[in-house]
């Protein structure tokens, strides 16, 4: 028996405590979300009819199943508020991801082209804002975007505009906030693939007569596609459920599904509908998550 | 030809500079304005520490800050313990039953929208009849941040030379001794970085804390969030600047620790 195998036994036991923790505080709670999304709304504390009573045994379980209803999902599917927030989440996530790609790609490309010893510093500079409070960074933008904020002052001083522009509480402000917050998530996977690119491929392209631009589109860009996919999904997935940024920066018009969930939960105190909205958001997340998992696996497979 | 390929074009330099300016300018402006003497956030009234004193006289904000620091310290510590164990189990354990489920559970919270995690944990706490406050927020933050710790520690473990552990065992260590004497010292920087990441993530979180806290135990981000919704206040600029300063100190410590250990790692490598 090799040392590697002997080591594996105790290492396996190391996983027991975190495993139990994750089952109890991550997996089981989803069961509760699912259960409550299928239960009736009630004006009580907690504001839903308990569906299950283990003490009463099998009859209670049968009764509970008879009580389960898809009413909340029916509500989600029929009420235009939910459908529109579902759609808005998709639109915002797709649009933001595209903007992030357009802005993030040149930055990652610039980083990958830096002299070797500058690259870790540039990477550190990109990561640091990610460590700095996300709420504070959104708040910093409110300072800048408000009516008599810095942006309007600069624009007025430069005579770009003649009167202050309303930035805050618009979709523009929301997109600025989202792009700003998620930019490191886009840059890092892009940089990871771009910096690993074999420079000799570009030399070969140049030797064969390709202009730098042509070499970029024929060689660099296609080879960076795994990074593009990883970055896009890494941004797209959390933006779908975004709550804080649209709440602070977007107007009070149409909401994203995360905001709808929050509103149902805290303002309307309708827990079953909030739970149903959470399940709906999860369903929305399944395809991109599966795609991301598959891409990661393919990349790992390719590395071996 | 080689030179042409590796040249930093003006386009590259510009995009990189603009990108970094975009990332840092808002924060720099916020910090500068936190020293503004004027009550109006947009009018510059000279340098002053007024809003910092204001914060230290604001009982509610101080309580919230203290709550946040406690939650962050306790949850980061538990998360580091559990996350490190999980990383060891995943990186060094043989295949065990439910391994795919385990790693899935550890990766999902990294991308899961916080509203879902927050709501589901709250429903659990309600079902368990747990009193909401310090411990429920701490448990929620532990669950989220241990996944980040796992990722950090696991990547360090994956890059370690396993023959070091094998050598230790050939020399008579049992697996646990080999881990404590050889592996653990080598992954300490990653564990420290994991703790600091967990600490800052907890200090930052508003969504999950809003779901899992009870009345009277708001964290700092929850208070900041409710103030910000009402408009910009100079005191908030000062609080945010202090949080940024705290995190900056942690980052500097983290990078020093990893620099120290990487030079140790070099001397250990020929082994």
Coordinates of C-alpha atoms in Angstrom, one line a residue:
Chain A
X1 CA 0.0 0.0 0.0
X2 CA 1.5 3.3 -1.0
X3 CA 1.9 6.2 1.4
X4 CA -0.6 8.1 -0.8
X5 CA -3.3 5.6 0.0
X6 CA -2.5 5.4 3.7
X7 CA -2.8 9.2 3.8
X8 CA -6.2 9.1 2.0
X9 CA -8.0 7.3 4.9
X10 CA -7.7 10.0 7.6
X11 CA -8.1 12.7 4.9
X12 CA -11.4 11.3 4.2
X13 CA -12.5 11.6 7.8
X14 CA -11.5 15.3 7.7
X15 CA -14.4 15.9 5.4
X16 CA -17.0 14.6 7.8
X17 CA -17.5 17.8 9.8
X18 CA -17.7 20.2 6.8
X19 CA -19.9 17.6 5.0
X20 CA -22.4 17.5 7.8
X21 CA -22.3 21.3 8.1
X22 CA -23.1 21.8 4.4
X23 CA -25.9 19.2 4.5
X24 CA -27.5 20.9 7.5
X25 CA -27.0 24.5 6.4
X26 CA -27.0 24.4 2.7
X27 CA -28.9 21.3 1.4
X28 CA -31.6 21.0 4.0
X29 CA -32.6 24.7 3.8
X30 CA -33.5 24.1 0.1
X31 CA -35.9 21.4 1.2
X32 CA -37.6 24.0 3.3
X33 CA -37.7 26.5 0.5
X34 CA -39.3 23.9 -1.8
X35 CA -41.7 22.8 0.9
X36 CA -42.9 26.4 1.7
X37 CA -43.2 27.3 -1.9
X38 CA -45.8 24.6 -2.1
X39 CA -47.7 25.6 1.0
X40 CA -50.5 28.1 1.5
X41 CA -50.1 31.7 2.5
X42 CA -51.4 32.5 5.9
X43 CA -51.5 35.5 8.1
X44 CA -49.6 34.1 11.1
X45 CA -46.1 33.8 12.6
X46 CA -44.5 32.1 10.7
X47 CA -46.6 33.3 7.9
X48 CA -47.3 29.9 6.2
X49 CA -49.3 26.8 7.1
X50 CA -46.9 24.2 8.4
X51 CA -47.1 21.4 5.9
X52 CA -45.5 18.7 7.9
X53 CA -45.8 17.3 11.4
X54 CA -43.4 14.4 12.0
X55 CA -45.0 13.6 15.4
X56 CA -48.2 12.4 13.8
X57 CA -46.5 9.9 11.6
X58 CA -47.7 8.5 8.3
X59 CA -51.2 9.9 8.2
X60 CA -49.8 13.4 8.7
X61 CA -47.4 12.9 5.8
X62 CA -50.2 11.7 3.6
X63 CA -52.3 14.7 4.6
X64 CA -49.4 17.0 4.0
X65 CA -49.0 15.7 0.5
X66 CA -52.6 16.2 -0.2
X67 CA -52.3 19.8 1.0
X68 CA -49.3 20.6 -1.3
X69 CA -50.4 23.0 -4.0
X70 CA -48.8 24.6 -7.0
X71 CA -50.9 27.7 -6.4
X72 CA -47.9 29.9 -5.8
X73 CA -46.3 28.8 -9.0
X74 CA -49.6 29.4 -10.7
X75 CA -49.5 33.0 -9.3
X76 CA -45.9 33.4 -10.6
X77 CA -46.9 32.3 -14.0
X78 CA -50.1 34.3 -14.3
X79 CA -49.1 37.6 -12.7
X80 CA -47.4 40.0 -15.1
X81 CA -45.3 41.4 -12.2
X82 CA -43.4 38.1 -11.9
X83 CA -43.1 37.4 -15.5
X84 CA -41.7 40.9 -16.2
X85 CA -39.2 40.6 -13.4
X86 CA -38.2 37.2 -14.7
X87 CA -37.6 38.7 -18.1
X88 CA -36.0 41.8 -16.8
X89 CA -33.5 39.7 -14.9
X90 CA -32.6 37.9 -18.1
X91 CA -32.3 41.1 -20.1
X92 CA -30.1 42.8 -17.5
X93 CA -27.9 39.8 -17.0
X94 CA -27.3 39.3 -20.8
X95 CA -26.7 43.0 -21.4
X96 CA -24.4 43.4 -18.4
X97 CA -22.4 40.3 -19.4
X98 CA -21.9 41.6 -23.0
X99 CA -20.8 45.1 -21.7
X100 CA -18.4 43.3 -19.2
X101 CA -16.9 41.3 -22.0
X102 CA -16.4 44.4 -24.1
X103 CA -14.7 46.2 -21.3
X104 CA -13.0 43.3 -19.6
X105 CA -11.3 41.7 -22.6
X106 CA -9.0 44.7 -23.5
X107 CA -8.0 45.0 -19.9
X108 CA -7.2 41.3 -19.5
X109 CA -5.4 41.4 -22.9
X110 CA -3.4 44.4 -21.7
X111 CA -2.5 42.6 -18.5
X112 CA -1.4 39.5 -20.4
X113 CA 0.9 41.6 -22.5
X114 CA 2.6 43.3 -19.6
X115 CA 6.3 42.4 -18.9
X116 CA 6.4 39.2 -16.9
X117 CA 7.3 40.9 -13.5
X118 CA 4.5 43.4 -13.8
X119 CA 1.8 40.8 -14.3
X120 CA 1.3 39.7 -10.6
X121 CA 1.1 43.4 -9.6
X122 CA -1.6 44.1 -12.2
X123 CA -3.5 41.0 -11.0
X124 CA -3.3 42.2 -7.4
X125 CA -4.6 45.6 -8.5
X126 CA -7.6 43.9 -10.1
X127 CA -8.3 41.7 -7.1
X128 CA -8.0 44.3 -4.4
X129 CA -11.3 46.1 -5.3
X130 CA -13.0 42.6 -5.1
X131 CA -11.8 42.5 -1.4
X132 CA -13.1 46.0 -0.7
X133 CA -16.7 46.0 0.4
X134 CA -19.1 45.6 -2.5
X135 CA -21.7 47.8 -0.7
X136 CA -19.1 50.6 -0.2
X137 CA -18.2 50.5 -3.9
X138 CA -21.9 50.9 -4.9
X139 CA -22.2 53.7 -2.4
X140 CA -19.1 55.4 -3.9
X141 CA -21.0 55.5 -7.2
X142 CA -24.0 57.1 -5.6
X143 CA -21.7 59.9 -4.5
X144 CA -20.5 60.3 -8.0
X145 CA -23.8 59.9 -9.9
X146 CA -26.1 62.0 -7.8
X147 CA -27.7 65.2 -9.1
X148 CA -24.9 67.6 -7.9
X149 CA -22.3 64.8 -7.9
X150 CA -18.9 64.8 -9.4
X151 CA -19.9 63.3 -12.8
X152 CA -22.3 66.1 -13.5
X153 CA -19.8 68.7 -12.2
X154 CA -17.2 67.5 -14.6
X155 CA -19.5 67.2 -17.5
X156 CA -20.8 70.8 -16.9
X157 CA -17.3 72.1 -16.5
X158 CA -16.3 70.5 -19.8
X159 CA -19.4 71.9 -21.4
X160 CA -20.4 68.4 -22.5
X161 CA -23.9 69.0 -21.1
X162 CA -25.6 72.3 -20.4
X163 CA -27.7 71.1 -17.5
X164 CA -27.2 68.4 -14.9
X165 CA -28.1 65.0 -16.2
X166 CA -30.2 62.6 -14.1
X167 CA -28.0 59.5 -13.6
X168 CA -29.1 58.1 -10.3
X169 CA -32.2 55.9 -10.4
X170 CA -31.8 55.0 -14.0
X171 CA -30.8 51.9 -15.9
X172 CA -27.6 53.5 -16.9
X173 CA -26.6 53.9 -13.2
X174 CA -27.5 50.3 -12.6
X175 CA -25.4 49.0 -15.5
X176 CA -22.5 51.2 -14.3
X177 CA -22.9 49.6 -10.8
X178 CA -23.1 46.1 -12.1
X179 CA -20.2 46.4 -14.6
X180 CA -18.1 48.0 -11.9
X181 CA -18.8 45.3 -9.3
X182 CA -18.4 42.3 -11.6
X183 CA -15.4 43.5 -13.6
X184 CA -12.8 41.5 -11.6
X185 CA -14.9 38.3 -12.1
X186 CA -14.7 38.9 -15.9
X187 CA -11.0 40.0 -16.0
X188 CA -9.5 37.1 -14.0
X189 CA -10.7 34.1 -16.1
X190 CA -9.9 36.0 -19.3
X191 CA -6.5 36.9 -18.1
X192 CA -5.9 33.3 -17.0
X193 CA -6.4 32.0 -20.5
X194 CA -4.8 34.9 -22.3
X195 CA -1.6 34.7 -20.2
X196 CA -1.2 31.0 -20.9
X197 CA -1.4 31.5 -24.6
X198 CA 1.6 30.2 -26.4
X199 CA 3.4 33.2 -28.0
X200 CA 5.0 31.1 -30.7
X201 CA 1.5 30.6 -32.2
X202 CA 1.3 34.3 -32.9
X203 CA 4.9 34.3 -34.2
X204 CA 3.9 31.5 -36.5
X205 CA 0.9 33.5 -37.7
X206 CA 3.1 36.6 -38.2
X207 CA 5.7 34.5 -40.2
X208 CA 2.9 33.2 -42.4
X209 CA 2.0 36.8 -43.2
X210 CA -0.9 37.6 -40.9
X211 CA -1.2 41.2 -39.7
X212 CA -1.4 41.6 -35.9
X213 CA -5.1 42.3 -36.2
X214 CA -5.7 39.2 -38.3
X215 CA -3.5 37.1 -36.0
X216 CA -5.6 38.3 -33.1
X217 CA -8.9 37.3 -34.7
X218 CA -7.6 34.0 -36.2
X219 CA -5.4 32.8 -33.3
X220 CA -5.7 34.7 -30.0
X221 CA -9.5 35.2 -29.9
X222 CA -10.5 31.6 -30.7
X223 CA -8.0 30.3 -28.2
X224 CA -9.3 32.6 -25.5
X225 CA -12.9 31.4 -25.9
X226 CA -12.8 29.1 -22.8
X227 CA -11.9 32.2 -20.7
X228 CA -14.7 34.2 -22.4
X229 CA -17.2 31.5 -21.5
X230 CA -16.0 31.1 -17.9
X231 CA -16.0 34.9 -17.4
X232 CA -19.4 35.3 -19.0
X233 CA -21.0 32.7 -16.8
X234 CA -19.2 33.8 -13.7
X235 CA -20.8 37.2 -14.2
X236 CA -24.1 36.1 -15.7
X237 CA -25.2 33.7 -12.9
X238 CA -24.9 36.0 -9.9
X239 CA -26.2 39.1 -11.9
X240 CA -29.4 37.1 -12.5
X241 CA -30.3 37.2 -8.8
X242 CA -28.8 40.6 -8.1
X243 CA -30.7 42.6 -5.5
X244 CA -28.6 45.3 -3.9
X245 CA -27.3 47.1 -7.1
X246 CA -30.7 47.5 -8.9
X247 CA -32.3 48.5 -5.6
X248 CA -29.8 51.3 -4.9
X249 CA -29.1 52.5 -8.4
X250 CA -32.0 51.6 -10.7
X251 CA -35.3 53.4 -10.9
X252 CA -38.4 52.2 -9.2
X253 CA -39.8 50.9 -12.5
X254 CA -39.6 47.3 -13.3
X255 CA -37.7 45.0 -10.9
X256 CA -35.4 42.0 -11.2
X257 CA -36.5 38.7 -9.8
X258 CA -34.2 39.1 -6.7
X259 CA -35.9 42.4 -5.9
X260 CA -39.3 40.8 -6.3
X261 CA -38.4 38.0 -4.0
X262 CA -37.1 40.6 -1.4
X263 CA -40.3 42.6 -1.7
X264 CA -42.6 39.6 -1.3
X265 CA -40.6 38.5 1.7
X266 CA -40.0 41.7 3.6
X267 CA -42.7 44.1 2.5
X268 CA -45.6 41.8 1.6
X269 CA -44.6 39.2 4.1
X270 CA -45.8 36.5 1.7
X271 CA -43.3 33.8 2.4
X272 CA -44.8 31.1 0.2
X273 CA -44.7 33.3 -2.9
X274 CA -41.2 34.5 -2.0
X275 CA -40.1 30.9 -1.7
X276 CA -41.8 30.1 -5.1
X277 CA -39.9 33.1 -6.6
X278 CA -36.6 31.6 -5.2
X279 CA -37.4 28.2 -6.8
X280 CA -38.2 30.0 -10.0
X281 CA -34.8 31.8 -9.8
X282 CA -33.1 28.5 -9.2
X283 CA -34.7 27.0 -12.2
X284 CA -33.5 30.0 -14.2
X285 CA -30.0 29.3 -12.9
X286 CA -29.8 25.6 -13.8
X287 CA -28.9 25.9 -17.5
X288 CA -26.0 28.3 -17.0
X289 CA -24.8 26.4 -14.0
X290 CA -24.8 23.1 -15.9
X291 CA -23.0 24.8 -18.8
X292 CA -20.4 26.3 -16.5
X293 CA -19.8 22.9 -14.8
X294 CA -19.4 21.2 -18.1
X295 CA -16.9 23.8 -19.3
X296 CA -14.8 23.5 -16.2
X297 CA -14.7 19.8 -16.6
X298 CA -13.7 19.9 -20.2
X299 CA -10.9 22.3 -19.4
X300 CA -9.7 20.1 -16.6
X301 CA -9.9 17.1 -18.9
X302 CA -7.9 19.0 -21.5
X303 CA -5.2 19.9 -19.0
X304 CA -4.7 16.2 -18.2
Chain B
X1 CA 9.1 39.1 -35.3
X2 CA 9.2 38.2 -31.6
X3 CA 9.5 41.8 -30.6
X4 CA 6.4 42.7 -32.6
X5 CA 4.4 40.0 -30.9
X6 CA 5.3 40.9 -27.3
X7 CA 5.2 44.7 -27.8
X8 CA 3.0 46.7 -25.5
X9 CA 0.9 48.6 -27.9
X10 CA -0.5 52.0 -26.9
X11 CA -3.9 50.4 -27.1
X12 CA -3.0 47.8 -24.5
X13 CA -1.5 50.4 -22.2
X14 CA -4.5 52.7 -22.5
X15 CA -7.1 50.0 -21.9
X16 CA -5.2 48.8 -18.9
X17 CA -4.8 52.3 -17.4
X18 CA -8.4 53.2 -18.1
X19 CA -9.6 49.9 -16.5
X20 CA -7.6 50.4 -13.4
X21 CA -8.7 54.1 -13.1
X22 CA -12.3 52.9 -13.5
X23 CA -11.8 50.4 -10.6
X24 CA -10.0 52.8 -8.2
X25 CA -11.4 56.4 -8.9
X26 CA -14.7 55.9 -7.2
X27 CA -13.0 54.6 -4.0
X28 CA -10.4 57.4 -4.0
X29 CA -13.1 60.0 -4.4
X30 CA -15.1 58.5 -1.5
X31 CA -12.1 58.5 0.8
X32 CA -11.2 62.1 -0.1
X33 CA -14.8 63.3 0.6
X34 CA -14.9 61.5 3.9
X35 CA -12.5 64.3 5.1
X36 CA -14.8 67.0 3.8
X37 CA -15.8 69.5 6.5
X38 CA -19.0 70.5 4.8
X39 CA -22.4 68.9 5.7
X40 CA -23.3 68.8 2.1
X41 CA -21.5 65.9 0.6
X42 CA -21.1 67.6 -2.8
X43 CA -19.6 70.9 -1.6
X44 CA -16.0 70.9 -0.6
X45 CA -15.6 72.7 2.8
X46 CA -12.0 72.0 3.6
X47 CA -10.3 69.1 5.4
X48 CA -11.8 67.8 8.6
X49 CA -12.1 64.7 10.8
X50 CA -15.6 65.8 11.8
X51 CA -17.5 62.8 10.4
X52 CA -15.1 60.4 12.0
X53 CA -15.9 61.9 15.4
X54 CA -19.6 61.8 14.5
X55 CA -19.3 58.1 14.0
X56 CA -17.7 57.5 17.3
X57 CA -20.7 59.3 19.0
X58 CA -23.3 57.3 17.1
X59 CA -24.3 54.6 19.5
X60 CA -26.4 52.6 17.0
X61 CA -23.6 52.6 14.4
X62 CA -21.0 51.6 16.9
X63 CA -23.2 48.7 18.1
X64 CA -23.6 47.6 14.5
X65 CA -19.9 47.9 13.8
X66 CA -19.1 45.8 17.0
X67 CA -21.7 43.2 16.0
X68 CA -20.2 43.0 12.5
X69 CA -16.6 42.6 13.8
X70 CA -17.7 39.8 16.2
X71 CA -19.7 38.0 13.5
X72 CA -16.8 38.3 11.0
X73 CA -14.2 37.1 13.5
X74 CA -16.2 34.1 14.8
X75 CA -17.6 33.1 11.4
X76 CA -14.2 33.4 9.7
X77 CA -12.6 31.3 12.3
X78 CA -15.2 28.5 12.1
X79 CA -15.2 28.8 8.3
X80 CA -11.4 28.5 8.2
X81 CA -11.5 25.3 10.3
X82 CA -14.3 23.7 8.3
X83 CA -13.0 24.9 5.0
X84 CA -9.5 23.6 5.6
X85 CA -10.9 20.2 6.6
X86 CA -13.1 20.1 3.5
X87 CA -10.1 21.1 1.3
X88 CA -8.0 18.3 2.8
X89 CA -10.8 15.8 2.4
X90 CA -11.3 16.8 -1.3
X91 CA -7.6 17.2 -2.2
X92 CA -6.2 14.2 -0.3
X93 CA -9.0 11.8 0.4
X94 CA -9.7 8.9 -1.9
X95 CA -13.1 8.9 -3.6
X96 CA -15.8 8.6 -0.9
X97 CA -19.5 8.1 -1.1
X98 CA -21.2 11.4 -1.9
X99 CA -18.0 13.2 -2.9
X100 CA -19.6 14.7 -6.0
X101 CA -22.5 16.0 -3.8
X102 CA -20.0 17.4 -1.3
X103 CA -17.9 19.3 -3.8
X104 CA -21.1 20.5 -5.5
X105 CA -22.4 21.9 -2.2
X106 CA -19.0 23.6 -1.7
X107 CA -19.0 25.2 -5.1
X108 CA -22.7 26.2 -5.4
X109 CA -22.6 29.0 -2.8
X110 CA -19.8 30.7 -4.7
X111 CA -22.2 31.6 -7.5
X112 CA -25.6 31.2 -5.8
X113 CA -27.5 34.5 -5.6
X114 CA -27.4 35.6 -2.0
X115 CA -31.2 36.2 -1.8
X116 CA -31.7 32.4 -2.3
X117 CA -29.1 31.4 0.4
X118 CA -30.4 34.0 2.8
X119 CA -34.1 33.0 2.3
X120 CA -33.4 29.3 2.6
X121 CA -31.3 29.7 5.8
X122 CA -34.0 31.9 7.4
X123 CA -36.7 29.3 6.6
X124 CA -34.4 26.7 8.3
X125 CA -33.9 28.8 11.4
X126 CA -37.7 29.5 11.6
X127 CA -38.4 25.8 11.3
X128 CA -35.8 25.0 14.0
X129 CA -37.4 27.8 16.2
X130 CA -33.9 29.3 16.6
X131 CA -33.8 32.8 18.0
X132 CA -32.4 35.1 15.3
X133 CA -29.4 37.3 16.1
X134 CA -25.7 36.9 16.5
X135 CA -25.5 33.1 16.1
X136 CA -27.9 32.8 13.1
X137 CA -25.9 35.4 11.2
X138 CA -22.6 33.8 12.2
X139 CA -23.8 30.3 11.0
X140 CA -25.1 31.8 7.7
X141 CA -21.8 33.6 7.1
X142 CA -19.8 30.5 8.0
X143 CA -21.7 28.5 5.5
X144 CA -21.0 31.0 2.7
X145 CA -17.4 31.8 3.5
X146 CA -16.1 28.3 4.2
X147 CA -16.6 27.6 0.5
X148 CA -14.2 30.4 -0.4
X149 CA -11.7 29.1 2.2
X150 CA -12.0 25.6 0.7
X151 CA -11.2 26.9 -2.8
X152 CA -8.1 28.9 -1.6
X153 CA -6.7 26.0 0.6
X154 CA -7.5 23.3 -2.0
X155 CA -5.6 25.1 -4.8
X156 CA -2.6 25.4 -2.5
X157 CA -2.8 21.7 -1.6
X158 CA -3.1 20.8 -5.2
X159 CA 0.2 22.6 -6.0
X160 CA 2.1 21.0 -3.1
X161 CA 4.5 18.2 -3.9
X162 CA 2.9 15.1 -2.4
X163 CA 6.2 13.3 -2.2
X164 CA 7.0 15.5 0.8
X165 CA 4.1 13.8 2.7
X166 CA 5.2 10.4 1.4
X167 CA 8.8 11.1 2.5
X168 CA 7.6 12.0 6.0
X169 CA 5.7 8.7 6.2
X170 CA 8.7 6.7 4.9
X171 CA 10.6 8.3 7.8
X172 CA 8.1 6.9 10.3
X173 CA 5.3 9.6 10.6
X174 CA 1.8 8.3 10.6
X175 CA -0.5 10.2 8.2
X176 CA -1.8 12.6 10.9
X177 CA 1.7 13.4 12.0
X178 CA 2.8 13.9 8.4
X179 CA 0.0 16.3 7.9
X180 CA 0.6 18.3 11.0
X181 CA 4.4 18.5 10.6
X182 CA 4.8 18.7 6.9
X183 CA 1.7 19.7 5.1
X184 CA 0.1 22.1 7.6
X185 CA 3.2 24.5 7.8
X186 CA 3.2 24.6 4.0
X187 CA -0.5 25.6 3.7
X188 CA -0.6 28.1 6.6
X189 CA -0.4 31.1 4.2
X190 CA -3.4 29.8 2.2
X191 CA -5.2 29.2 5.5
X192 CA -4.4 32.7 6.6
X193 CA -5.5 34.2 3.3
X194 CA -8.7 32.1 3.5
X195 CA -9.4 33.5 7.0
X196 CA -9.0 37.1 5.8
X197 CA -11.1 36.5 2.7
X198 CA -13.8 35.0 5.0
X199 CA -13.5 37.9 7.4
X200 CA -13.9 40.6 4.7
X201 CA -16.8 38.7 3.0
X202 CA -18.6 38.6 6.3
X203 CA -17.9 42.2 7.0
X204 CA -19.3 43.0 3.5
X205 CA -22.5 41.0 3.4
X206 CA -25.8 42.8 3.6
X207 CA -28.3 40.4 1.9
X208 CA -27.7 37.2 3.9
X209 CA -27.4 39.1 7.2
X210 CA -30.7 40.9 6.5
X211 CA -32.5 37.6 6.2
X212 CA -30.9 35.9 9.1
X213 CA -30.6 38.6 11.8
X214 CA -33.2 39.5 14.3
X215 CA -34.5 42.8 15.5
X216 CA -32.0 44.9 17.4
X217 CA -28.9 43.0 16.0
X218 CA -28.2 44.8 12.8
X219 CA -24.8 44.5 11.3
X220 CA -22.9 47.5 10.0
X221 CA -23.7 46.8 6.3
X222 CA -27.4 46.5 7.2
X223 CA -27.2 49.9 8.9
X224 CA -25.2 51.5 6.1
X225 CA -27.6 50.0 3.6
X226 CA -30.7 51.5 5.2
X227 CA -29.0 54.9 5.5
X228 CA -27.8 54.8 1.9
X229 CA -31.4 54.2 0.7
X230 CA -32.3 57.5 2.3
X231 CA -29.5 59.4 0.6
X232 CA -25.8 60.1 0.9
X233 CA -24.6 61.3 4.3
X234 CA -21.1 62.4 5.1
X235 CA -20.9 60.2 8.1
X236 CA -21.3 57.1 5.9
X237 CA -18.3 58.3 3.8
X238 CA -16.2 58.2 7.0
X239 CA -17.5 54.8 8.1
X240 CA -16.8 53.4 4.6
X241 CA -13.3 54.8 4.6
X242 CA -12.6 53.1 7.9
X243 CA -13.8 49.8 6.6
X244 CA -11.6 50.2 3.5
X245 CA -8.6 51.0 5.7
X246 CA -9.3 47.9 7.8
X247 CA -9.5 45.7 4.7
X248 CA -6.4 47.4 3.2
X249 CA -4.4 46.5 6.4
X250 CA -5.6 42.9 6.2
X251 CA -4.6 42.7 2.5
X252 CA -1.1 44.0 3.3
X253 CA -0.7 41.5 6.1
X254 CA -1.9 38.7 3.8
X255 CA 0.5 39.6 1.1
X256 CA 3.4 39.8 3.6
X257 CA 2.5 36.4 5.0
X258 CA 2.4 34.8 1.5
X259 CA 5.6 36.5 0.5
X260 CA 7.4 35.2 3.6
X261 CA 6.1 31.7 3.0
X262 CA 7.0 31.7 -0.7
X263 CA 10.6 32.4 0.1
X264 CA 10.4 29.5 2.7
X265 CA 8.8 27.4 0.0
X266 CA 11.8 28.0 -2.3
X267 CA 14.2 26.8 0.3
X268 CA 12.0 23.8 1.0
X269 CA 11.7 22.9 -2.6
X270 CA 15.0 21.1 -3.1
X271 CA 13.9 18.6 -0.4

